[in-house]
JSON list of C-alpha atoms in Angstrom, two decimals:
[
{"chain": "E", "resi": 1, "resn": "THR", "atom": "CA", "xyz": [19.39, -10.96, 12.19]},
{"chain": "E", "resi": 2, "resn": "HIS", "atom": "CA", "xyz": [15.87, -11.24, 13.59]},
{"chain": "E", "resi": 3, "resn": "LEU", "atom": "CA", "xyz": [15.38, -14.99, 13.56]},
{"chain": "E", "resi": 4, "resn": "ALA", "atom": "CA", "xyz": [13.77, -16.11, 16.83]},
{"chain": "E", "resi": 5, "resn": "LYS", "atom": "CA", "xyz": [10.89, -18.23, 15.47]},
{"chain": "E", "resi": 6, "resn": "ASN", "atom": "CA", "xyz": [11.82, -17.14, 11.97]},
{"chain": "E", "resi": 7, "resn": "ALA", "atom": "CA", "xyz": [14.97, -19.23, 11.58]},
{"chain": "E", "resi": 8, "resn": "SER", "atom": "CA", "xyz": [14.09, -20.31, 8.05]},
{"chain": "E", "resi": 9, "resn": "ALA", "atom": "CA", "xyz": [13.27, -16.83, 6.74]},
{"chain": "E", "resi": 10, "resn": "ARG", "atom": "CA", "xyz": [15.92, -15.11, 4.63]},
{"chain": "E", "resi": 11, "resn": "LEU", "atom": "CA", "xyz": [16.69, -11.84, 6.38]},
{"chain": "E", "resi": 12, "resn": "ASP", "atom": "CA", "xyz": [19.21, -9.37, 5.04]},
{"chain": "E", "resi": 13, "resn": "VAL", "atom": "CA", "xyz": [18.67, -6.79, 7.78]},
{"chain": "E", "resi": 14, "resn": "ASP", "atom": "CA", "xyz": [20.40, -6.64, 11.18]},
{"chain": "E", "resi": 15, "resn": "ASP", "atom": "CA", "xyz": [18.26, -6.33, 14.30]},
{"chain": "E", "resi": 16, "resn": "GLU", "atom": "CA", "xyz": [19.49, -2.78, 14.87]},
{"chain": "E", "resi": 17, "resn": "ALA", "atom": "CA", "xyz": [17.90, -1.68, 11.58]},
{"chain": "E", "resi": 18, "resn": "LEU", "atom": "CA", "xyz": [14.79, -3.82, 11.90]},
{"chain": "E", "resi": 19, "resn": "ASN", "atom": "CA", "xyz": [11.65, -1.78, 12.49]},
{"chain": "E", "resi": 20, "resn": "PRO", "atom": "CA", "xyz": [9.69, -3.43, 15.37]},
{"chain": "E", "resi": 21, "resn": "LEU", "atom": "CA", "xyz": [6.63, -3.67, 13.11]},
{"chain": "E", "resi": 22, "resn": "VAL", "atom": "CA", "xyz": [8.58, -5.93, 10.74]},
{"chain": "E", "resi": 23, "resn": "GLY", "atom": "CA", "xyz": [9.50, -8.33, 13.54]},
{"chain": "E", "resi": 24, "resn": "SER", "atom": "CA", "xyz": [5.94, -8.53, 14.82]},
{"chain": "E", "resi": 25, "resn": "LEU", "atom": "CA", "xyz": [4.62, -9.05, 11.27]},
{"chain": "E", "resi": 26, "resn": "LEU", "atom": "CA", "xyz": [7.09, -11.92, 10.71]},
{"chain": "E", "resi": 27, "resn": "ASP", "atom": "CA", "xyz": [6.03, -13.44, 14.03]},
{"chain": "E", "resi": 28, "resn": "PHE", "atom": "CA", "xyz": [2.37, -13.16, 12.94]},
{"chain": "E", "resi": 29, "resn": "TRP", "atom": "CA", "xyz": [3.20, -14.92, 9.64]},
{"chain": "E", "resi": 30, "resn": "HIS", "atom": "CA", "xyz": [4.97, -17.78, 11.45]},
{"chain": "E", "resi": 31, "resn": "GLU", "atom": "CA", "xyz": [2.26, -18.15, 14.10]},
{"chain": "E", "resi": 32, "resn": "ASN", "atom": "CA", "xyz": [-0.33, -18.65, 11.35]},
{"chain": "E", "resi": 33, "resn": "ARG", "atom": "CA", "xyz": [1.53, -21.22, 9.24]},
{"chain": "E", "resi": 34, "resn": "LEU", "atom": "CA", "xyz": [-0.37, -24.40, 8.45]},
{"chain": "E", "resi": 35, "resn": "ASP", "atom": "CA", "xyz": [0.88, -27.90, 7.64]},
{"chain": "E", "resi": 36, "resn": "THR", "atom": "CA", "xyz": [1.38, -26.69, 4.06]},
{"chain": "E", "resi": 37, "resn": "GLY", "atom": "CA", "xyz": [4.14, -24.39, 5.35]},
{"chain": "E", "resi": 38, "resn": "LEU", "atom": "CA", "xyz": [2.20, -21.23, 4.49]},
{"chain": "E", "resi": 39, "resn": "PRO", "atom": "CA", "xyz": [-0.43, -19.26, 6.33]},
{"chain": "E", "resi": 40, "resn": "ASP", "atom": "CA", "xyz": [-3.93, -19.38, 4.94]},
{"chain": "E", "resi": 41, "resn": "ARG", "atom": "CA", "xyz": [-4.93, -16.04, 3.44]},
{"chain": "E", "resi": 42, "resn": "ASN", "atom": "CA", "xyz": [-7.95, -15.95, 5.78]},
{"chain": "E", "resi": 43, "resn": "ALA", "atom": "CA", "xyz": [-5.60, -15.59, 8.77]},
{"chain": "E", "resi": 44, "resn": "PHE", "atom": "CA", "xyz": [-4.66, -12.18, 7.38]},
{"chain": "E", "resi": 45, "resn": "ASP", "atom": "CA", "xyz": [-8.01, -10.67, 8.26]},
{"chain": "E", "resi": 46, "resn": "PRO", "atom": "CA", "xyz": [-7.82, -6.85, 8.52]},
{"chain": "E", "resi": 47, "resn": "ALA", "atom": "CA", "xyz": [-9.26, -6.96, 12.06]},
{"chain": "E", "resi": 48, "resn": "ARG", "atom": "CA", "xyz": [-6.22, -9.01, 13.15]},
{"chain": "E", "resi": 49, "resn": "MET", "atom": "CA", "xyz": [-3.71, -6.83, 11.30]},
{"chain": "E", "resi": 50, "resn": "THR", "atom": "CA", "xyz": [-4.47, -3.31, 12.48]},
{"chain": "E", "resi": 51, "resn": "ASP", "atom": "CA", "xyz": [-0.81, -2.54, 13.30]},
{"chain": "E", "resi": 52, "resn": "TRP", "atom": "CA", "xyz": [0.31, -3.25, 9.74]},
{"chain": "E", "resi": 53, "resn": "LEU", "atom": "CA", "xyz": [-2.62, -2.49, 7.44]},
{"chain": "E", "resi": 54, "resn": "GLY", "atom": "CA", "xyz": [-1.46, 0.65, 5.67]},
{"chain": "E", "resi": 55, "resn": "TYR", "atom": "CA", "xyz": [2.06, -0.70, 5.23]},
{"chain": "E", "resi": 56, "resn": "ILE", "atom": "CA", "xyz": [0.98, -3.74, 3.20]},
{"chain": "E", "resi": 57, "resn": "SER", "atom": "CA", "xyz": [0.35, -4.17, -0.51]},
{"chain": "E", "resi": 58, "resn": "VAL", "atom": "CA", "xyz": [-1.17, -7.44, -1.71]},
{"chain": "E", "resi": 59, "resn": "TYR", "atom": "CA", "xyz": [0.18, -9.00, -4.90]},
{"chain": "E", "resi": 60, "resn": "GLU", "atom": "CA", "xyz": [-1.70, -11.92, -6.43]},
{"chain": "E", "resi": 61, "resn": "TYR", "atom": "CA", "xyz": [-0.12, -14.39, -8.84]},
{"chain": "E", "resi": 62, "resn": "VAL", "atom": "CA", "xyz": [-1.54, -14.34, -12.38]},
{"chain": "E", "resi": 63, "resn": "PRO", "atom": "CA", "xyz": [-0.59, -17.71, -13.95]},
{"chain": "E", "resi": 64, "resn": "ALA", "atom": "CA", "xyz": [-1.48, -16.70, -17.52]},
{"chain": "E", "resi": 65, "resn": "LYS", "atom": "CA", "xyz": [1.09, -13.88, -17.33]},
{"chain": "E", "resi": 66, "resn": "ASP", "atom": "CA", "xyz": [3.53, -15.46, -14.85]},
{"chain": "E", "resi": 67, "resn": "ASP", "atom": "CA", "xyz": [3.28, -12.09, -13.11]},
{"chain": "E", "resi": 68, "resn": "PHE", "atom": "CA", "xyz": [1.78, -10.62, -9.95]},
{"chain": "E", "resi": 69, "resn": "ARG", "atom": "CA", "xyz": [-1.03, -8.06, -9.95]},
{"chain": "E", "resi": 70, "resn": "ASN", "atom": "CA", "xyz": [-1.32, -5.54, -7.14]},
{"chain": "E", "resi": 71, "resn": "ARG", "atom": "CA", "xyz": [-4.76, -6.13, -5.63]},
{"chain": "E", "resi": 72, "resn": "LEU", "atom": "CA", "xyz": [-4.38, -3.57, -2.86]},
{"chain": "E", "resi": 73, "resn": "GLU", "atom": "CA", "xyz": [-1.83, -0.82, -2.25]},
{"chain": "E", "resi": 74, "resn": "GLY", "atom": "CA", "xyz": [-1.29, 0.09, 1.39]},
{"chain": "E", "resi": 75, "resn": "SER", "atom": "CA", "xyz": [-2.15, 3.72, 2.12]},
{"chain": "E", "resi": 76, "resn": "TYR", "atom": "CA", "xyz": [1.20, 4.35, 3.87]},
{"chain": "E", "resi": 77, "resn": "VAL", "atom": "CA", "xyz": [3.04, 2.74, 0.96]},
{"chain": "E", "resi": 78, "resn": "ALA", "atom": "CA", "xyz": [1.26, 5.07, -1.46]},
{"chain": "E", "resi": 79, "resn": "ASP", "atom": "CA", "xyz": [2.05, 8.05, 0.81]},
{"chain": "E", "resi": 80, "resn": "LEU", "atom": "CA", "xyz": [5.70, 7.03, 1.07]},
{"chain": "E", "resi": 81, "resn": "THR", "atom": "CA", "xyz": [6.22, 6.47, -2.64]},
{"chain": "E", "resi": 82, "resn": "GLY", "atom": "CA", "xyz": [3.70, 8.94, -4.01]},
{"chain": "E", "resi": 83, "resn": "GLU", "atom": "CA", "xyz": [2.38, 6.18, -6.27]},
{"chain": "E", "resi": 84, "resn": "ASN", "atom": "CA", "xyz": [-0.49, 3.72, -6.18]},
{"chain": "E", "resi": 85, "resn": "TRP", "atom": "CA", "xyz": [0.10, 0.51, -8.15]},
{"chain": "E", "resi": 86, "resn": "THR", "atom": "CA", "xyz": [-3.33, -1.05, -7.51]},
{"chain": "E", "resi": 87, "resn": "GLY", "atom": "CA", "xyz": [-4.37, -3.07, -10.57]},
{"chain": "E", "resi": 88, "resn": "GLN", "atom": "CA", "xyz": [-0.87, -2.95, -12.08]},
{"chain": "E", "resi": 89, "resn": "CYS", "atom": "CA", "xyz": [1.52, -5.88, -12.48]},
{"chain": "E", "resi": 90, "resn": "ALA", "atom": "CA", "xyz": [4.95, -6.23, -10.90]},
{"chain": "E", "resi": 91, "resn": "SER", "atom": "CA", "xyz": [6.45, -6.20, -14.40]},
{"chain": "E", "resi": 92, "resn": "ALA", "atom": "CA", "xyz": [5.13, -2.62, -14.79]},
{"chain": "E", "resi": 93, "resn": "VAL", "atom": "CA", "xyz": [7.03, -1.61, -11.63]},
{"chain": "E", "resi": 94, "resn": "ASP", "atom": "CA", "xyz": [10.17, -3.16, -13.13]},
{"chain": "E", "resi": 95, "resn": "ALA", "atom": "CA", "xyz": [9.60, -1.37, -16.44]},
{"chain": "E", "resi": 96, "resn": "LYS", "atom": "CA", "xyz": [9.38, 1.99, -14.68]},
{"chain": "E", "resi": 97, "resn": "PHE", "atom": "CA", "xyz": [12.34, 1.56, -12.32]},
{"chain": "E", "resi": 98, "resn": "GLY", "atom": "CA", "xyz": [14.52, -1.01, -14.08]},
{"chain": "E", "resi": 99, "resn": "GLY", "atom": "CA", "xyz": [14.31, -3.31, -11.08]},
{"chain": "E", "resi": 100, "resn": "ARG", "atom": "CA", "xyz": [13.88, -6.98, -10.31]},
{"chain": "E", "resi": 101, "resn": "PHE", "atom": "CA", "xyz": [10.62, -6.84, -8.34]},
{"chain": "E", "resi": 102, "resn": "LEU", "atom": "CA", "xyz": [8.87, -9.51, -10.44]},
{"chain": "E", "resi": 103, "resn": "THR", "atom": "CA", "xyz": [11.85, -11.85, -10.11]},
{"chain": "E", "resi": 104, "resn": "GLU", "atom": "CA", "xyz": [11.90, -11.30, -6.35]},
{"chain": "E", "resi": 105, "resn": "LEU", "atom": "CA", "xyz": [8.17, -12.09, -6.07]},
{"chain": "E", "resi": 106, "resn": "GLN", "atom": "CA", "xyz": [8.64, -15.22, -8.18]},
{"chain": "E", "resi": 107, "resn": "GLU", "atom": "CA", "xyz": [11.47, -16.32, -5.89]},
{"chain": "E", "resi": 108, "resn": "ILE", "atom": "CA", "xyz": [9.32, -15.81, -2.77]},
{"chain": "E", "resi": 109, "resn": "ARG", "atom": "CA", "xyz": [6.55, -17.82, -4.44]},
{"chain": "E", "resi": 110, "resn": "ARG", "atom": "CA", "xyz": [9.01, -20.60, -5.35]},
{"chain": "E", "resi": 111, "resn": "THR", "atom": "CA", "xyz": [10.73, -20.83, -1.94]},
{"chain": "E", "resi": 112, "resn": "ARG", "atom": "CA", "xyz": [7.51, -20.24, 0.02]},
{"chain": "E", "resi": 113, "resn": "MET", "atom": "CA", "xyz": [9.54, -18.33, 2.62]},
{"chain": "E", "resi": 114, "resn": "PRO", "atom": "CA", "xyz": [9.38, -14.69, 3.70]},
{"chain": "E", "resi": 115, "resn": "SER", "atom": "CA", "xyz": [12.15, -12.26, 2.94]},
{"chain": "E", "resi": 116, "resn": "VAL", "atom": "CA", "xyz": [13.19, -9.00, 4.57]},
{"chain": "E", "resi": 117, "resn": "ASP", "atom": "CA", "xyz": [15.59, -6.55, 3.01]},
{"chain": "E", "resi": 118, "resn": "LEU", "atom": "CA", "xyz": [16.43, -2.88, 2.65]},
{"chain": "E", "resi": 119, "resn": "ILE", "atom": "CA", "xyz": [15.23, -1.09, -0.45]},
{"chain": "E", "resi": 120, "resn": "GLN", "atom": "CA", "xyz": [15.78, 2.39, -1.78]},
{"chain": "E", "resi": 121, "resn": "VAL", "atom": "CA", "xyz": [12.71, 4.62, -2.06]},
{"chain": "E", "resi": 122, "resn": "PHE", "atom": "CA", "xyz": [13.38, 6.48, -5.29]},
{"chain": "E", "resi": 123, "resn": "GLN", "atom": "CA", "xyz": [10.24, 8.62, -5.32]},
{"chain": "E", "resi": 124, "resn": "ASN", "atom": "CA", "xyz": [10.85, 10.54, -2.08]},
{"chain": "E", "resi": 125, "resn": "ASP", "atom": "CA", "xyz": [13.72, 11.66, 0.11]},
{"chain": "E", "resi": 126, "resn": "TYR", "atom": "CA", "xyz": [13.25, 8.96, 2.74]},
{"chain": "E", "resi": 127, "resn": "GLY", "atom": "CA", "xyz": [16.25, 7.03, 1.46]},
{"chain": "E", "resi": 128, "resn": "MET", "atom": "CA", "xyz": [16.03, 3.43, 2.58]},
{"chain": "E", "resi": 129, "resn": "ALA", "atom": "CA", "xyz": [13.03, 1.45, 3.74]},
{"chain": "E", "resi": 130, "resn": "ILE", "atom": "CA", "xyz": [12.59, -2.04, 5.14]},
{"chain": "E", "resi": 131, "resn": "ARG", "atom": "CA", "xyz": [10.60, -4.38, 2.92]},
{"chain": "E", "resi": 132, "resn": "ALA", "atom": "CA", "xyz": [9.10, -7.69, 4.02]},
{"chain": "E", "resi": 133, "resn": "MET", "atom": "CA", "xyz": [7.63, -10.10, 1.46]},
{"chain": "E", "resi": 134, "resn": "LEU", "atom": "CA", "xyz": [5.37, -12.78, 2.93]},
{"chain": "E", "resi": 135, "resn": "PRO", "atom": "CA", "xyz": [3.83, -15.59, 0.85]},
{"chain": "E", "resi": 136, "resn": "VAL", "atom": "CA", "xyz": [0.32, -16.77, 1.74]},
{"chain": "E", "resi": 137, "resn": "SER", "atom": "CA", "xyz": [-2.16, -19.18, 0.21]},
{"chain": "E", "resi": 138, "resn": "SER", "atom": "CA", "xyz": [-5.79, -18.67, -0.66]},
{"chain": "E", "resi": 139, "resn": "THR", "atom": "CA", "xyz": [-6.08, -22.11, -2.29]},
{"chain": "E", "resi": 140, "resn": "SER", "atom": "CA", "xyz": [-6.99, -25.50, -0.88]},
{"chain": "E", "resi": 141, "resn": "THR", "atom": "CA", "xyz": [-3.74, -26.87, -2.34]},
{"chain": "E", "resi": 142, "resn": "GLY", "atom": "CA", "xyz": [-1.58, -24.53, -0.26]},
{"chain": "E", "resi": 143, "resn": "GLU", "atom": "CA", "xyz": [-0.05, -22.86, -3.32]},
{"chain": "E", "resi": 144, "resn": "ALA", "atom": "CA", "xyz": [1.72, -19.54, -2.65]},
{"chain": "E", "resi": 145, "resn": "ASP", "atom": "CA", "xyz": [-0.64, -17.47, -4.77]},
{"chain": "E", "resi": 146, "resn": "GLN", "atom": "CA", "xyz": [-0.47, -14.16, -2.90]},
{"chain": "E", "resi": 147, "resn": "ILE", "atom": "CA", "xyz": [2.44, -12.21, -1.50]},
{"chain": "E", "resi": 148, "resn": "PHE", "atom": "CA", "xyz": [1.99, -9.52, 1.10]},
{"chain": "E", "resi": 149, "resn": "VAL", "atom": "CA", "xyz": [4.62, -6.83, 0.57]},
{"chain": "E", "resi": 150, "resn": "ALA", "atom": "CA", "xyz": [5.09, -4.56, 3.59]},
{"chain": "E", "resi": 151, "resn": "ILE", "atom": "CA", "xyz": [7.23, -1.44, 3.41]},
{"chain": "E", "resi": 152, "resn": "PHE", "atom": "CA", "xyz": [8.34, 0.42, 6.53]},
{"chain": "E", "resi": 153, "resn": "ALA", "atom": "CA", "xyz": [10.42, 3.58, 6.31]},
{"chain": "E", "resi": 154, "resn": "ASN", "atom": "CA", "xyz": [12.29, 4.28, 9.52]},
{"chain": "E", "resi": 155, "resn": "GLY", "atom": "CA", "xyz": [11.02, 7.50, 11.04]},
{"chain": "E", "resi": 156, "resn": "PHE", "atom": "CA", "xyz": [8.34, 7.96, 8.39]},
{"chain": "E", "resi": 157, "resn": "ARG", "atom": "CA", "xyz": [4.78, 8.38, 9.57]},
{"chain": "E", "resi": 158, "resn": "PRO", "atom": "CA", "xyz": [2.24, 9.57, 7.04]},
{"chain": "E", "resi": 159, "resn": "PRO", "atom": "CA", "xyz": [-0.15, 12.38, 7.96]},
{"chain": "E", "resi": 160, "resn": "ASN", "atom": "CA", "xyz": [-2.64, 11.11, 10.55]},
{"chain": "E", "resi": 161, "resn": "GLY", "atom": "CA", "xyz": [-0.66, 7.86, 10.83]},
{"chain": "E", "resi": 162, "resn": "PRO", "atom": "CA", "xyz": [-0.11, 5.88, 14.02]}
]
């Protein structure tokens, strides 16, 4: 597995299957960790993340619902899946697909560690994609209140993509 600096991240993908963008995104996450163990959300400035921008969706924790709301859907993610979940909660994704997305986000929030795994893309014929979930904090307490979810389909480049 791709561990290098990322020895504490849970990775369920072998290096051979790991898209290079995933490895560089994990390195970026680790390089920006603070004493709280998480990167500050401000480190994830779009100007510093040009390689990954369209692949990332931002989910923000909503304490009153114990759920995560999609604040921003990456354009490549929307192209890959044919869906845009901006403004919707993770529980709505689960309701549509019968999955465990909310539970997975809650686990990332609890452990405060990134995760990389393979997921099936049901909406299109791309088969499997690599998903990285990276907790960040936008609070002074260092709480994991946002999770960046990056999805990379091997060989998939949206129209006009890099």
